[in-house]
């Protein structure tokens, strides 16, 4: 048997990216801000590209409706004052203009936002970048525009992790852990394996990821540094470990261990690899996730007879799991909204179909947010306004997303199938 | 001052995320690192046949053994009593519905059920290696009841 | 003379006490009606606001076999589970606490002066203009209330809209500001008597309360 050196660390530079997830916007929302965006002044090609990316970023939030380019009017300025009446007639709320500045070895953008109702400029800002990173620059700019108008931080400049599975002609699968921009562009392969990869999880600093790999024959959790590709198994013992989740301060990893055969939740302190056991009962306890403030953990437990969501308060000395899902016979994979106002999770409705659901703490009912039948692995964007999750359409797994304001989008795989998305934290 | 900090920041962020490294793992290496002690090839063909037939199936959401499964396991139990050197790998699976991690744990519970039965029948627990693949290794592709039923299983090797 | 003076003092004092009692009683009767308008002079904004009691914290026990309706409706993306009290599910809910119609008819039973009637009429116009411009954002928790203070010119043009009470949810707050921004001008202000404008409508407060 040929024994080639098969563990290869491939350094992938931007030019060798894998491909691109194709972003389809399938639905807008009810009452978007109506914005007219004039293509920025400067290099036409760059301007066009920037314009396209920014439009898509803003439309995808579900809170913006960008005026069609063919309907744009020339910007009228008389005595240094913008004439607002034209835009008013078009029903616009805001106008965005900008300039691309080519300086030395950099590409910067300066942009202005005008409030059509208030008839004045409300924002003037500058974004700095470097020439090869036009996409990044566009994302920073659309985030700036988004935040100026809504007061909410934008997520265009965040990133996604997900798993790709591709089968060859003999139906042998290759699994890849992928990294991409929030719009699916700029795909990079972090790990390629002939064995399954599941449960990718972002470290809060965006520099490392944790995931489960079956490469040793059983489920094991690995931590990998994105930049260098350096990776290590979190625990050396030969036991099954899965479901990693980073604490908000990056110092701990909550895990599921199967020490005595039964899935239980443990917290691993990364500094010295000490383990603390958090659950101890006969049923399944898994899918742990931390609260944004780091003092609570949500997890899925089968202790009541079916999977339900429970919460542990880590501030207590001997925390007791508190059940927080009461509707239906299957509630799992919960995560907190960033403002801890509620949780997003997978819910099985009475017809047996799986959907992504939302429950606000102050309400006693759940809201079902998706309508396919095998929706899974939801991940909330760091501004709490969007959720990405996995769907199955015509037997093909792909990613889909929605904004709480009602916009929907899909991210089908460039090849094979994609699933298990994880949304990064803010990266700037 | 702001400008240089901003560009430095942008530069750093961009460098970090553009210089990602990719790691590749393939088949041969997997075999080298396989779980110690279980070697399929060392079992006789007859043994392998018995084990291959002893697939245990489960109801949706359930991990308890049905009377049918117990029948299948009787053969395994006897086999192991006859050949006291054999160790087996008990691998649990689940169908694709539901969340992946919960299914991994469910597969493990199913493997446990089988192991517990054998232990109760006098087989030494050190001869049993339990693991789960959750929904990651379906036997039957397809999103219908028949495919799902085939995937809710424990295989013994 | 001195004796008379003492009597005068006593009767004056007595008159004052009676007047105070009378006014107090009269005041409490009237307080109900003026509170409902929720559009008042700036001084009274903080005091007058009767925010709905936060009984959303009250835990309605969830029955074990409560059903969740499945998401088959394509037109309505938000599906609620049924609880003990059915939750209303309209897209454009009345935003301002406006049981005004009900209370106005109630008021007709009580004698009110014509000024109050005029105020109510203009208030109603303001509310309906804003109602038409407001789109409540989806998927926000129930029981949210946001209050804005508006400064309005005599022409009806809204010169400033300030968030004086945040609902705690940015999208909700934004939607309130956006509604007011879209209205821009209450054009019926030019038929409003100047004195009424100066007294009641120069600065108003609006409460956005869909529940």
mmCIF file of C-alpha atoms in Angstrom, chain A residues 77-393:
data_model
loop_
_atom_site.group_PDB
_atom_site.id
_atom_site.type_symbol
_atom_site.label_atom_id
_atom_site.label_comp_id
_atom_site.label_asym_id
_atom_site.label_seq_id
_atom_site.Cartn_x
_atom_site.Cartn_y
_atom_site.Cartn_z
ATOM 1 C CA UNK A 77 -26.292 70.776 -5.772
ATOM 2 C CA UNK A 78 -26.998 74.480 -5.621
ATOM 3 C CA UNK A 79 -24.754 76.704 -3.519
ATOM 4 C CA UNK A 80 -23.275 73.712 -1.675
ATOM 5 C CA UNK A 81 -26.708 72.512 -0.650
ATOM 6 C CA UNK A 82 -28.187 69.283 -1.956
ATOM 7 C CA UNK A 83 -31.600 69.727 -3.553
ATOM 8 C CA UNK A 84 -33.802 67.252 -1.786
ATOM 9 C CA UNK A 85 -37.107 67.663 -3.582
ATOM 10 C CA UNK A 86 -36.311 65.237 -6.395
ATOM 11 C CA UNK A 87 -35.500 62.484 -3.968
ATOM 12 C CA UNK A 88 -38.560 63.337 -1.978
ATOM 13 C CA UNK A 89 -40.654 62.818 -5.087
ATOM 14 C CA UNK A 90 -39.145 59.381 -5.543
ATOM 15 C CA UNK A 91 -40.220 58.525 -2.041
ATOM 16 C CA UNK A 92 -36.687 58.154 -0.729
ATOM 17 C CA UNK A 93 -35.740 58.288 2.927
ATOM 18 C CA UNK A 94 -31.989 58.574 2.411
ATOM 19 C CA UNK A 95 -29.431 59.314 -0.269
ATOM 20 C CA UNK A 96 -25.916 57.909 -0.209
ATOM 21 C CA UNK A 97 -23.058 59.299 -2.239
ATOM 22 C CA UNK A 98 -19.365 58.640 -2.049
ATOM 23 C CA UNK A 99 -15.941 58.820 -3.558
ATOM 24 C CA UNK A 100 -13.266 56.204 -4.106
ATOM 25 C CA UNK A 101 -9.876 57.528 -3.237
ATOM 26 C CA UNK A 102 -6.841 55.888 -4.756
ATOM 27 C CA UNK A 103 -3.907 56.845 -2.625
ATOM 28 C CA UNK A 104 -0.387 55.370 -2.737
ATOM 29 C CA UNK A 105 -1.075 51.700 -2.279
ATOM 30 C CA UNK A 106 -4.501 51.915 -0.797
ATOM 31 C CA UNK A 107 -8.104 52.233 -1.738
ATOM 32 C CA UNK A 108 -10.171 54.354 0.603
ATOM 33 C CA UNK A 109 -13.793 55.328 0.515
ATOM 34 C CA UNK A 110 -15.442 58.447 1.758
ATOM 35 C CA UNK A 111 -19.222 58.528 1.818
ATOM 36 C CA UNK A 112 -22.084 60.799 2.866
ATOM 37 C CA UNK A 113 -25.606 60.017 3.916
ATOM 38 C CA UNK A 114 -28.395 62.561 3.427
ATOM 39 C CA UNK A 115 -31.706 62.408 5.260
ATOM 40 C CA UNK A 116 -34.330 63.381 2.678
ATOM 41 C CA UNK A 117 -37.042 64.144 5.210
ATOM 42 C CA UNK A 118 -34.869 66.188 7.496
ATOM 43 C CA UNK A 119 -33.248 67.792 4.443
ATOM 44 C CA UNK A 120 -29.745 67.574 5.778
ATOM 45 C CA UNK A 121 -26.588 65.489 5.736
ATOM 46 C CA UNK A 122 -26.590 63.118 8.659
ATOM 47 C CA UNK A 123 -23.321 61.303 8.156
ATOM 48 C CA UNK A 124 -19.937 61.789 6.615
ATOM 49 C CA UNK A 125 -17.461 58.985 6.999
ATOM 50 C CA UNK A 126 -14.332 57.401 5.657
ATOM 51 C CA UNK A 127 -13.360 53.755 5.320
ATOM 52 C CA UNK A 128 -9.788 52.649 4.796
ATOM 53 C CA UNK A 129 -8.690 49.582 2.894
ATOM 54 C CA UNK A 130 -6.109 48.059 0.598
ATOM 55 C CA UNK A 131 -6.464 47.481 -3.141
ATOM 56 C CA UNK A 132 -7.041 43.727 -3.261
ATOM 57 C CA UNK A 133 -9.711 43.828 -0.654
ATOM 58 C CA UNK A 134 -12.532 45.509 -2.495
ATOM 59 C CA UNK A 135 -15.101 43.136 -1.092
ATOM 60 C CA UNK A 136 -13.952 43.830 2.459
ATOM 61 C CA UNK A 137 -14.067 47.541 1.793
ATOM 62 C CA UNK A 138 -17.566 47.291 0.392
ATOM 63 C CA UNK A 139 -18.697 45.334 3.457
ATOM 64 C CA UNK A 140 -17.184 47.862 5.856
ATOM 65 C CA UNK A 141 -18.943 50.647 3.970
ATOM 66 C CA UNK A 142 -22.332 48.970 3.892
ATOM 67 C CA UNK A 143 -21.978 48.240 7.603
ATOM 68 C CA UNK A 144 -21.244 51.930 8.147
ATOM 69 C CA UNK A 145 -24.316 52.932 6.166
ATOM 70 C CA UNK A 146 -26.458 50.366 7.940
ATOM 71 C CA UNK A 147 -25.358 51.511 11.346
ATOM 72 C CA UNK A 148 -25.757 55.201 10.561
ATOM 73 C CA UNK A 149 -29.337 54.716 9.499
ATOM 74 C CA UNK A 150 -30.569 52.040 11.898
ATOM 75 C CA UNK A 151 -28.339 52.468 14.901
ATOM 76 C CA UNK A 152 -27.645 48.740 14.751
ATOM 77 C CA UNK A 153 -24.192 47.315 13.978
ATOM 78 C CA UNK A 154 -23.970 45.769 10.530
ATOM 79 C CA UNK A 155 -22.878 42.189 9.832
ATOM 80 C CA UNK A 156 -21.696 42.447 6.242
ATOM 81 C CA UNK A 157 -18.064 42.266 7.364
ATOM 82 C CA UNK A 158 -18.575 39.108 9.439
ATOM 83 C CA UNK A 159 -17.808 35.561 8.346
ATOM 84 C CA UNK A 160 -19.334 32.135 8.217
ATOM 85 C CA UNK A 161 -18.105 28.632 8.916
ATOM 86 C CA UNK A 162 -19.876 25.623 7.460
ATOM 87 C CA UNK A 163 -19.321 22.063 6.340
ATOM 88 C CA UNK A 164 -19.306 20.993 2.718
ATOM 89 C CA UNK A 165 -19.804 17.382 1.642
ATOM 90 C CA UNK A 166 -19.020 16.368 -1.904
ATOM 91 C CA UNK A 167 -19.411 12.879 -3.301
ATOM 92 C CA UNK A 168 -17.356 11.528 -6.165
ATOM 93 C CA UNK A 169 -18.540 9.143 -8.853
ATOM 94 C CA UNK A 170 -18.228 6.166 -6.520
ATOM 95 C CA UNK A 171 -20.253 7.971 -3.860
ATOM 96 C CA UNK A 172 -17.267 8.444 -1.602
ATOM 97 C CA UNK A 173 -17.623 11.601 0.394
ATOM 98 C CA UNK A 174 -15.094 14.290 1.076
ATOM 99 C CA UNK A 175 -15.885 16.619 3.926
ATOM 100 C CA UNK A 176 -14.556 20.147 4.081
ATOM 101 C CA UNK A 177 -14.719 22.740 6.811
ATOM 102 C CA UNK A 178 -15.248 26.009 4.970
ATOM 103 C CA UNK A 179 -14.785 29.651 5.824
ATOM 104 C CA UNK A 180 -16.479 32.402 3.823
ATOM 105 C CA UNK A 181 -17.659 36.005 3.944
ATOM 106 C CA UNK A 182 -21.146 36.590 5.246
ATOM 107 C CA UNK A 183 -22.461 36.696 1.680
ATOM 108 C CA UNK A 184 -20.881 33.362 0.755
ATOM 109 C CA UNK A 185 -18.016 34.865 -1.248
ATOM 110 C CA UNK A 186 -14.325 34.235 -0.695
ATOM 111 C CA UNK A 187 -14.626 30.590 0.307
ATOM 112 C CA UNK A 188 -11.599 29.003 1.919
ATOM 113 C CA UNK A 189 -11.021 25.404 2.938
ATOM 114 C CA UNK A 190 -9.854 25.076 6.518
ATOM 115 C CA UNK A 191 -9.926 21.301 6.678
ATOM 116 C CA UNK A 192 -10.454 18.573 4.141
ATOM 117 C CA UNK A 193 -11.156 15.056 5.333
ATOM 118 C CA UNK A 194 -12.540 11.717 4.256
ATOM 119 C CA UNK A 195 -14.368 11.451 7.565
ATOM 120 C CA UNK A 196 -17.288 13.573 8.762
ATOM 121 C CA UNK A 197 -16.833 17.002 10.278
ATOM 122 C CA UNK A 198 -19.626 18.504 12.374
ATOM 123 C CA UNK A 199 -20.395 21.282 14.832
ATOM 124 C CA UNK A 200 -18.031 24.089 13.788
ATOM 125 C CA UNK A 201 -17.796 26.775 16.439
ATOM 126 C CA UNK A 202 -16.149 30.202 16.308
ATOM 127 C CA UNK A 203 -13.813 31.407 18.998
ATOM 128 C CA UNK A 204 -14.966 34.858 20.089
ATOM 129 C CA UNK A 205 -11.805 36.494 18.748
ATOM 130 C CA UNK A 206 -12.454 35.071 15.294
ATOM 131 C CA UNK A 207 -8.942 33.630 15.083
ATOM 132 C CA UNK A 208 -9.648 30.042 16.021
ATOM 133 C CA UNK A 209 -12.361 27.528 15.420
ATOM 134 C CA UNK A 210 -13.388 24.348 17.161
ATOM 135 C CA UNK A 211 -15.125 21.433 15.466
ATOM 136 C CA UNK A 212 -15.798 17.721 15.707
ATOM 137 C CA UNK A 213 -13.892 15.425 13.373
ATOM 138 C CA UNK A 214 -14.277 11.665 12.972
ATOM 139 C CA UNK A 215 -10.808 11.260 11.496
ATOM 140 C CA UNK A 216 -9.600 9.015 14.325
ATOM 141 C CA UNK A 217 -12.615 6.774 13.962
ATOM 142 C CA UNK A 218 -14.652 8.391 16.700
ATOM 143 C CA UNK A 219 -15.977 11.883 17.371
ATOM 144 C CA UNK A 220 -13.237 14.149 18.693
ATOM 145 C CA UNK A 221 -13.052 17.903 19.175
ATOM 146 C CA UNK A 222 -10.226 19.855 17.558
ATOM 147 C CA UNK A 223 -9.192 23.468 17.859
ATOM 148 C CA UNK A 224 -7.628 25.016 14.791
ATOM 149 C CA UNK A 225 -5.974 28.359 14.275
ATOM 150 C CA UNK A 226 -7.304 29.907 11.086
ATOM 151 C CA UNK A 227 -4.197 31.740 9.968
ATOM 152 C CA UNK A 228 -1.662 28.994 10.481
ATOM 153 C CA UNK A 229 -3.760 25.869 10.150
ATOM 154 C CA UNK A 230 -2.262 24.579 13.376
ATOM 155 C CA UNK A 231 -4.635 22.195 15.051
ATOM 156 C CA UNK A 232 -4.832 19.995 18.109
ATOM 157 C CA UNK A 233 -7.281 17.668 19.760
ATOM 158 C CA UNK A 234 -8.620 19.283 22.911
ATOM 159 C CA UNK A 235 -8.222 16.200 25.089
ATOM 160 C CA UNK A 236 -5.761 13.411 24.689
ATOM 161 C CA UNK A 237 -7.868 10.622 26.087
ATOM 162 C CA UNK A 238 -9.385 8.166 23.721
ATOM 163 C CA UNK A 239 -12.982 9.038 24.443
ATOM 164 C CA UNK A 240 -15.680 10.421 22.256
ATOM 165 C CA UNK A 241 -16.078 14.189 22.572
ATOM 166 C CA UNK A 242 -18.390 16.493 20.658
ATOM 167 C CA UNK A 243 -20.459 19.674 20.661
ATOM 168 C CA UNK A 244 -17.799 22.319 21.365
ATOM 169 C CA UNK A 245 -18.812 25.847 22.302
ATOM 170 C CA UNK A 246 -16.517 28.711 23.279
ATOM 171 C CA UNK A 247 -17.131 30.911 26.297
ATOM 172 C CA UNK A 248 -17.401 34.614 25.402
ATOM 173 C CA UNK A 249 -13.994 35.317 26.934
ATOM 174 C CA UNK A 250 -12.398 32.550 24.906
ATOM 175 C CA UNK A 251 -10.977 30.834 27.975
ATOM 176 C CA UNK A 252 -13.325 27.887 28.188
ATOM 177 C CA UNK A 253 -14.866 25.361 25.893
ATOM 178 C CA UNK A 254 -18.021 23.579 26.885
ATOM 179 C CA UNK A 255 -18.114 20.029 25.535
ATOM 180 C CA UNK A 256 -20.124 16.864 25.492
ATOM 181 C CA UNK A 257 -18.247 13.826 26.780
ATOM 182 C CA UNK A 258 -19.428 10.264 26.707
ATOM 183 C CA UNK A 259 -17.211 9.039 29.556
ATOM 184 C CA UNK A 260 -19.662 6.639 31.098
ATOM 185 C CA UNK A 261 -21.392 6.071 27.796
ATOM 186 C CA UNK A 262 -23.936 8.764 28.445
ATOM 187 C CA UNK A 263 -23.656 12.225 26.875
ATOM 188 C CA UNK A 264 -22.905 14.768 29.606
ATOM 189 C CA UNK A 265 -21.791 18.379 29.553
ATOM 190 C CA UNK A 266 -18.365 19.399 30.756
ATOM 191 C CA UNK A 267 -16.500 22.675 30.778
ATOM 192 C CA UNK A 268 -12.879 22.595 29.754
ATOM 193 C CA UNK A 269 -10.538 25.323 30.901
ATOM 194 C CA UNK A 270 -8.207 25.769 27.967
ATOM 195 C CA UNK A 271 -5.293 27.087 29.977
ATOM 196 C CA UNK A 272 -4.637 23.877 31.882
ATOM 197 C CA UNK A 273 -7.132 21.491 30.288
ATOM 198 C CA UNK A 274 -9.008 20.898 33.514
ATOM 199 C CA UNK A 275 -12.485 19.537 33.141
ATOM 200 C CA UNK A 276 -15.519 20.370 35.214
ATOM 201 C CA UNK A 277 -18.580 18.231 34.950
ATOM 202 C CA UNK A 278 -21.838 20.166 34.660
ATOM 203 C CA UNK A 279 -24.535 17.526 34.274
ATOM 204 C CA UNK A 280 -24.968 14.159 35.842
ATOM 205 C CA UNK A 281 -28.069 12.251 35.052
ATOM 206 C CA UNK A 282 -29.148 9.297 33.000
ATOM 207 C CA UNK A 283 -30.467 11.054 29.908
ATOM 208 C CA UNK A 284 -28.710 12.794 27.013
ATOM 209 C CA UNK A 285 -27.216 16.211 27.784
ATOM 210 C CA UNK A 286 -25.568 17.933 24.852
ATOM 211 C CA UNK A 287 -25.506 20.979 22.532
ATOM 212 C CA UNK A 288 -24.232 23.377 25.154
ATOM 213 C CA UNK A 289 -23.873 27.055 24.310
ATOM 214 C CA UNK A 290 -22.881 30.101 26.352
ATOM 215 C CA UNK A 291 -24.821 33.264 27.057
ATOM 216 C CA UNK A 292 -23.254 36.447 25.638
ATOM 217 C CA UNK A 293 -22.349 37.602 29.140
ATOM 218 C CA UNK A 294 -20.791 34.240 29.886
ATOM 219 C CA UNK A 295 -22.709 33.428 33.040
ATOM 220 C CA UNK A 296 -25.278 30.982 31.722
ATOM 221 C CA UNK A 297 -25.288 27.899 29.547
ATOM 222 C CA UNK A 298 -28.135 26.596 27.414
ATOM 223 C CA UNK A 299 -28.202 22.966 26.494
ATOM 224 C CA UNK A 300 -30.425 20.199 25.177
ATOM 225 C CA UNK A 301 -31.453 17.453 27.551
ATOM 226 C CA UNK A 302 -33.588 14.394 27.155
ATOM 227 C CA UNK A 303 -34.230 14.096 30.882
ATOM 228 C CA UNK A 304 -37.934 14.864 30.642
ATOM 229 C CA UNK A 305 -38.394 12.096 28.101
ATOM 230 C CA UNK A 306 -37.795 14.125 24.960
ATOM 231 C CA UNK A 307 -35.209 16.701 23.895
ATOM 232 C CA UNK A 308 -35.904 20.040 25.541
ATOM 233 C CA UNK A 309 -33.930 23.214 26.259
ATOM 234 C CA UNK A 310 -32.445 23.760 29.684
ATOM 235 C CA UNK A 311 -30.416 26.531 31.252
ATOM 236 C CA UNK A 312 -27.653 26.450 33.843
ATOM 237 C CA UNK A 313 -26.745 29.526 35.856
ATOM 238 C CA UNK A 314 -22.982 29.372 36.275
ATOM 239 C CA UNK A 315 -22.988 31.996 38.989
ATOM 240 C CA UNK A 316 -24.593 29.567 41.371
ATOM 241 C CA UNK A 317 -22.519 27.217 43.436
ATOM 242 C CA UNK A 318 -24.278 24.023 42.440
ATOM 243 C CA UNK A 319 -26.231 25.088 39.418
ATOM 244 C CA UNK A 320 -29.421 23.215 38.744
ATOM 245 C CA UNK A 321 -30.667 22.899 35.221
ATOM 246 C CA UNK A 322 -33.831 24.892 34.628
ATOM 247 C CA UNK A 323 -36.117 23.805 31.843
ATOM 248 C CA UNK A 324 -37.111 26.617 29.503
ATOM 249 C CA UNK A 325 -38.872 24.964 26.585
ATOM 250 C CA UNK A 326 -42.325 23.545 27.172
ATOM 251 C CA UNK A 327 -44.039 23.358 23.849
ATOM 252 C CA UNK A 328 -43.823 20.337 21.636
ATOM 253 C CA UNK A 329 -41.837 17.135 21.892
ATOM 254 C CA UNK A 330 -38.555 18.248 20.373
ATOM 255 C CA UNK A 331 -36.655 21.429 21.118
ATOM 256 C CA UNK A 332 -32.913 21.475 20.576
ATOM 257 C CA UNK A 333 -29.782 23.359 19.459
ATOM 258 C CA UNK A 334 -30.683 26.554 21.217
ATOM 259 C CA UNK A 335 -28.604 29.701 21.259
ATOM 260 C CA UNK A 336 -29.099 33.085 22.876
ATOM 261 C CA UNK A 337 -29.923 36.280 21.047
ATOM 262 C CA UNK A 338 -26.981 38.636 21.560
ATOM 263 C CA UNK A 339 -29.011 40.907 23.826
ATOM 264 C CA UNK A 340 -30.231 37.860 25.781
ATOM 265 C CA UNK A 341 -33.803 38.870 25.025
ATOM 266 C CA UNK A 342 -34.663 35.370 23.928
ATOM 267 C CA UNK A 343 -33.453 32.186 22.277
ATOM 268 C CA UNK A 344 -33.391 30.698 18.799
ATOM 269 C CA UNK A 345 -33.684 26.927 18.492
ATOM 270 C CA UNK A 346 -34.890 23.977 16.445
ATOM 271 C CA UNK A 347 -38.474 23.009 17.143
ATOM 272 C CA UNK A 348 -40.464 20.082 15.894
ATOM 273 C CA UNK A 349 -44.075 20.983 15.417
ATOM 274 C CA UNK A 350 -46.980 18.634 15.915
ATOM 275 C CA UNK A 351 -46.901 17.567 12.263
ATOM 276 C CA UNK A 352 -43.405 16.236 12.765
ATOM 277 C CA UNK A 353 -41.668 18.919 10.748
ATOM 278 C CA UNK A 354 -38.591 20.740 12.013
ATOM 279 C CA UNK A 355 -38.450 24.515 11.998
ATOM 280 C CA UNK A 356 -36.334 27.296 13.406
ATOM 281 C CA UNK A 357 -38.166 28.992 16.258
ATOM 282 C CA UNK A 358 -37.739 32.055 18.429
ATOM 283 C CA UNK A 359 -38.865 32.515 21.984
ATOM 284 C CA UNK A 360 -38.620 35.822 23.759
ATOM 285 C CA UNK A 361 -38.094 35.564 27.521
ATOM 286 C CA UNK A 362 -40.962 37.911 28.239
ATOM 287 C CA UNK A 363 -43.404 35.924 26.131
ATOM 288 C CA UNK A 364 -44.828 32.512 26.878
ATOM 289 C CA UNK A 365 -45.250 31.290 23.331
ATOM 290 C CA UNK A 366 -42.851 30.467 20.524
ATOM 291 C CA UNK A 367 -42.623 32.014 17.095
ATOM 292 C CA UNK A 368 -41.910 29.742 14.164
ATOM 293 C CA UNK A 369 -39.716 31.534 11.693
ATOM 294 C CA UNK A 370 -39.164 29.050 8.866
ATOM 295 C CA UNK A 371 -41.422 26.918 6.781
ATOM 296 C CA UNK A 372 -39.527 24.027 5.184
ATOM 297 C CA UNK A 373 -39.589 20.651 6.886
ATOM 298 C CA UNK A 374 -36.102 19.718 8.022
ATOM 299 C CA UNK A 375 -34.613 22.988 9.108
ATOM 300 C CA UNK A 376 -31.646 22.635 11.425
ATOM 301 C CA UNK A 377 -28.531 24.167 12.986
ATOM 302 C CA UNK A 378 -29.518 27.803 13.353
ATOM 303 C CA UNK A 379 -26.805 30.345 14.090
ATOM 304 C CA UNK A 380 -27.564 33.935 15.068
ATOM 305 C CA UNK A 381 -25.672 36.893 13.591
ATOM 306 C CA UNK A 382 -23.851 38.989 16.193
ATOM 307 C CA UNK A 383 -26.285 41.891 15.833
ATOM 308 C CA UNK A 384 -29.201 39.617 16.645
ATOM 309 C CA UNK A 385 -31.089 40.579 13.496
ATOM 310 C CA UNK A 386 -30.336 37.652 11.217
ATOM 311 C CA UNK A 387 -30.182 33.902 11.468
ATOM 312 C CA UNK A 388 -28.493 31.423 9.154
ATOM 313 C CA UNK A 389 -29.473 27.754 9.199
ATOM 314 C CA UNK A 390 -29.470 24.558 7.195
ATOM 315 C CA UNK A 391 -32.289 23.407 4.950
ATOM 316 C CA UNK A 392 -32.838 20.491 2.653
ATOM 317 C CA UNK A 393 -34.304 21.206 -0.722
#
